[in-house]
Short mmCIF file of C-alpha atoms in Angstrom, two decimals:
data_model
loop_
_atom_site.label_atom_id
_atom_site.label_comp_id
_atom_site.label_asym_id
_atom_site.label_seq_id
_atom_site.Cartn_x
_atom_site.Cartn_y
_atom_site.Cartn_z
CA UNK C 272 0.00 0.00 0.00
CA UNK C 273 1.53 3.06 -0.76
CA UNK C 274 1.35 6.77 1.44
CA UNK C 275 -1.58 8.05 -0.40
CA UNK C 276 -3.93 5.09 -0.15
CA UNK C 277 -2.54 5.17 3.86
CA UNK C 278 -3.75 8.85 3.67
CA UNK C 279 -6.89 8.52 2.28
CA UNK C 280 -7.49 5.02 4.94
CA UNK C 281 -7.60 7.60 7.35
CA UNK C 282 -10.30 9.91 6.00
CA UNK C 283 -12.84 7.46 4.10
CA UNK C 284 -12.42 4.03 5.67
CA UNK C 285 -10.75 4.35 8.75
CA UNK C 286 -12.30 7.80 9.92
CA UNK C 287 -11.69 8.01 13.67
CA UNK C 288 -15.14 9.23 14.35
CA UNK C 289 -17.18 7.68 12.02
CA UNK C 290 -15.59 4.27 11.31
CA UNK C 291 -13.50 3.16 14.03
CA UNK C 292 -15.35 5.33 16.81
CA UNK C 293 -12.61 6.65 18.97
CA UNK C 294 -11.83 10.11 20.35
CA UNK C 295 -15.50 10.25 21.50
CA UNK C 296 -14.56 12.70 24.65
CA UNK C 297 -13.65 15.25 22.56
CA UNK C 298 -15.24 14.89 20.00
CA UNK C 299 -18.76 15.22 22.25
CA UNK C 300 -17.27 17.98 24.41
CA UNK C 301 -15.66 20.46 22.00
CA UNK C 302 -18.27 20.42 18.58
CA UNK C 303 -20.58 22.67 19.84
CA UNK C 304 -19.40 24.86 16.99
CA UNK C 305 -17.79 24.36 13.55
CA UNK C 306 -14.45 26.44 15.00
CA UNK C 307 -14.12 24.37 17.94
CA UNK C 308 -14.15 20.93 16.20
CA UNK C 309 -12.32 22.36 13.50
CA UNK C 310 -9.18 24.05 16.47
CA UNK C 311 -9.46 20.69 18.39
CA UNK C 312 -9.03 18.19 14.91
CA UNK C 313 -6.09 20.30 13.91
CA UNK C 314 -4.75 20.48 17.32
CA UNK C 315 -4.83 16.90 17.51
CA UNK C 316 -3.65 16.72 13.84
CA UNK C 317 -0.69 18.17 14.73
CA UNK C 318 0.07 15.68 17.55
CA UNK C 319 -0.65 12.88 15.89
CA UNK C 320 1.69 13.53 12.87
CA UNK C 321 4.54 14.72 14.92
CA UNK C 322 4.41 12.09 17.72
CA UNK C 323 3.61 9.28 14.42
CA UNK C 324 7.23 10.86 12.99
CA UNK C 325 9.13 10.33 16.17
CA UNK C 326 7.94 7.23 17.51
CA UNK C 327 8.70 5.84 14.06
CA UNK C 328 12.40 7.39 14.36
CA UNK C 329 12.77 5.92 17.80
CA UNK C 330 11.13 2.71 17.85
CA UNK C 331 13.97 0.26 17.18
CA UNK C 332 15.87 2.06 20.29
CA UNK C 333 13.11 1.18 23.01
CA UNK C 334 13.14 -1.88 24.79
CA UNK C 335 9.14 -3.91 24.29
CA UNK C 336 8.90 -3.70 28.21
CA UNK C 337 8.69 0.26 27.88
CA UNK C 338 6.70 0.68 24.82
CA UNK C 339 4.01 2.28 25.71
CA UNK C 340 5.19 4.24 28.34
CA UNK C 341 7.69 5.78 25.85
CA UNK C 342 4.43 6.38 23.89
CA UNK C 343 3.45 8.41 26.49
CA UNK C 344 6.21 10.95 27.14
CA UNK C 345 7.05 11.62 23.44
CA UNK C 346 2.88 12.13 22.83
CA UNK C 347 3.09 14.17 26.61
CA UNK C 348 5.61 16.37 25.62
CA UNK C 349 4.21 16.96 22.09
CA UNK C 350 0.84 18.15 23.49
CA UNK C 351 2.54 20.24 26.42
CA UNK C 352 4.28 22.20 23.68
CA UNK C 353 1.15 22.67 21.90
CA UNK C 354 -0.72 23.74 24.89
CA UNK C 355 1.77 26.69 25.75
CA UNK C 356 1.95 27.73 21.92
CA UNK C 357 -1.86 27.60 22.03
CA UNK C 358 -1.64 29.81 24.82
CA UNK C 359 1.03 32.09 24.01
CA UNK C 360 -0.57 32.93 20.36
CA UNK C 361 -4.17 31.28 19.91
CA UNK C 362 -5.44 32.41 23.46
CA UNK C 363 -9.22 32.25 22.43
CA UNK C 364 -8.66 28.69 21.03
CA UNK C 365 -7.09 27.89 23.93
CA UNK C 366 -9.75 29.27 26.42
CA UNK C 367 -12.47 27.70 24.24
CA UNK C 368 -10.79 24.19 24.22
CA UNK C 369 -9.76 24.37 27.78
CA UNK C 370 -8.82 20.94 29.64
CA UNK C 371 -9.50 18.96 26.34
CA UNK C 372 -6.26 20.30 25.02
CA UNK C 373 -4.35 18.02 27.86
CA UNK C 374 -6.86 14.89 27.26
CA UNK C 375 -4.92 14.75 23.87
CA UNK C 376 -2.22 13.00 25.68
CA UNK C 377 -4.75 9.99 26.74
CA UNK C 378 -6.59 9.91 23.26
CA UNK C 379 -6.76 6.73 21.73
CA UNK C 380 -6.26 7.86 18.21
CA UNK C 381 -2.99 9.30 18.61
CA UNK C 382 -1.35 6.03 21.05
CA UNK C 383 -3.57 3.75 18.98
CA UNK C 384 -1.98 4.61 15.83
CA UNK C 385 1.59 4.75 17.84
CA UNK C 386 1.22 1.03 18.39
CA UNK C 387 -0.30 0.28 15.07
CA UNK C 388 1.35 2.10 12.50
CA UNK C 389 4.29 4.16 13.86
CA UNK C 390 6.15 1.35 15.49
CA UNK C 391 5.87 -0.76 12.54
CA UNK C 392 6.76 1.72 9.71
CA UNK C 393 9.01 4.11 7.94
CA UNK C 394 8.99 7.95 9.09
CA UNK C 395 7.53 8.85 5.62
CA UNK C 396 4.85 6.44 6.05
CA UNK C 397 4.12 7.41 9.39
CA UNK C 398 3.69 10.83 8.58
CA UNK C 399 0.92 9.92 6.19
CA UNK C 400 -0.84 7.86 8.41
CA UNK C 401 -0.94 10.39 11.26
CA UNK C 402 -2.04 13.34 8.29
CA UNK C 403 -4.45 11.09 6.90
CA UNK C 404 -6.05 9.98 10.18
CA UNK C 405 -6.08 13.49 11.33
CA UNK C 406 -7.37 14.97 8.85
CA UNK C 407 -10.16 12.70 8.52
CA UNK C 408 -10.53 13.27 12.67
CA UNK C 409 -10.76 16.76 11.67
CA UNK C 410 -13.06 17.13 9.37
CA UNK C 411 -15.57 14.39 11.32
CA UNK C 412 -15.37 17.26 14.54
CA UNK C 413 -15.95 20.18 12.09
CA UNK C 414 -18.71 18.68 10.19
CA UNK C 415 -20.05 17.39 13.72
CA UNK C 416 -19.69 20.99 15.15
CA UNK C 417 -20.97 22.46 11.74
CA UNK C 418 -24.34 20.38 11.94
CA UNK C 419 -24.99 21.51 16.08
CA UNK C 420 -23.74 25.14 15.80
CA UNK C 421 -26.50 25.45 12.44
CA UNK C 422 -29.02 23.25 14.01
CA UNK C 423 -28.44 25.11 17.94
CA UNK C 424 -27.90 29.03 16.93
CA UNK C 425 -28.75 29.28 13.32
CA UNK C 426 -25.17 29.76 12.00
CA UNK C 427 -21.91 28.39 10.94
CA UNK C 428 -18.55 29.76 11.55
CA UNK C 429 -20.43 32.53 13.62
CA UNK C 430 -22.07 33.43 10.16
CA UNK C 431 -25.53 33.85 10.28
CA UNK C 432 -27.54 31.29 7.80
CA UNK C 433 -31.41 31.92 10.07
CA UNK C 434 -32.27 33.66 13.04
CA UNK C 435 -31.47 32.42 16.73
CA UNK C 436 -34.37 31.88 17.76
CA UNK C 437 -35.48 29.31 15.53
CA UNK C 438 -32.33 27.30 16.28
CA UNK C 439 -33.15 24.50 19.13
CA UNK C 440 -30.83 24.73 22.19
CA UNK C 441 -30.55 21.65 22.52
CA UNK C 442 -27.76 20.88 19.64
CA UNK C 443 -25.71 23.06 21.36
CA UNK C 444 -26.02 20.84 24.56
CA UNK C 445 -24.63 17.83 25.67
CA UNK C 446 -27.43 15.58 24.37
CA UNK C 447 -27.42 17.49 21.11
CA UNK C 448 -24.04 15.98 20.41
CA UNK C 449 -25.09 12.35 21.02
CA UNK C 450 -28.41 13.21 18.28
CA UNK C 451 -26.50 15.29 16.18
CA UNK C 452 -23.15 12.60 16.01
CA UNK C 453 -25.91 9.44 15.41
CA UNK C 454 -27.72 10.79 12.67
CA UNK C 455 -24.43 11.79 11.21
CA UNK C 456 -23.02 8.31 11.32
CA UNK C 457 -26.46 6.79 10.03
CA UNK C 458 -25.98 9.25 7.02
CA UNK C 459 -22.51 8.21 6.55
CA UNK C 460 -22.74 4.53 6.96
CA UNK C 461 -25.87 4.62 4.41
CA UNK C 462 -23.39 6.62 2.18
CA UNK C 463 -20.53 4.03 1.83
CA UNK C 464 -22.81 1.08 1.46
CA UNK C 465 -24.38 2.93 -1.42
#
């Protein structure tokens, strides 16, 4: 298999959200608009293709019985320096995402595909799997956050497609993301059996 069709595994087949299900914390807890899902997919974008890169440089130097802790500290440190350049530059992202930006360290995506993919491929490879997988993680919060923002407050992106108050509060809500996520991933599962 060659990068690209690892790249587009990620998006299409292999989507975290909507075909392997994982990441469901945040992805429930920061899509209650279109720019939050969209700041907390590339946030975790960017971990997962950096941490994929050096986990696949490093993997032949780590003894088995420290695997995973090793994981750990290279993903920690990634997300630590994300959180205080998210803080330093993006402070409105970083207020909005709040304690989901440390969570990335314990998201499944990003260790699963450690284990799976990084430690048993090339650096190149690795940094197609993590963009691919992503990417596709990315655009499932965004298009999660897209559907509750327009369904909750009338708009997207904070751009105004009908008036407030026929928006229903409840999108923008904690059980709004459980409706909102299963319809999507009834639409989407129709879609690829079609």
């Amino acid at each position: 298999m060659n990068n690209w069709k690892v790249f587009i595994n990620g998006i299409i087949k292999e989507n975290p959200t909507f075909g392997l299900l994982l990441g469901m914390c945040p992805t429930l807890g920061t899509t209650s608009s279109a720019l939050n899902g969209m700041s907390m997919g590339l946030a975790t974008l960017a971990v997962l293709v950096f941490s994929n890169f050096i986990i696949s440089l490093i993997k032949d130097l780590i003894p088995d019985m420290v695997r995973i802790p090793s994981f750990i500290v290279v993903i920690a440190s990634l997300v630590t320096i994300l959180q205080m350049c998210l803080q330093a530059y993006l402070p409105s992202v970083y207020s909005s995402l709040g304690l989901f930006i440390p969570l990335i360290v314990v998201n499944c995506i990003i260790l699963g595909r450690a284990e799976a993919f990084a430690a048993k491929n090339s650096p190149l490879r690795s940094i197609f799997d993590g963009l691919g997988m992503g990417l596709g993680f990315t655009l499932s919060l965004t298009l999660l956050g897209a559907v509750r923002e327009l369904l909750g407050t009338g708009r997207i992106f904070s751009l105004t497609v009908f008036p407030e108050q026929y928006g229903a509060l409840i999108f923008v809500l904690a059980p709004g993301a459980f409706i909102a996520l299963g319809f999507l991933m009834a639409i989407i599962n129709k879609l690829k059996k079609a």
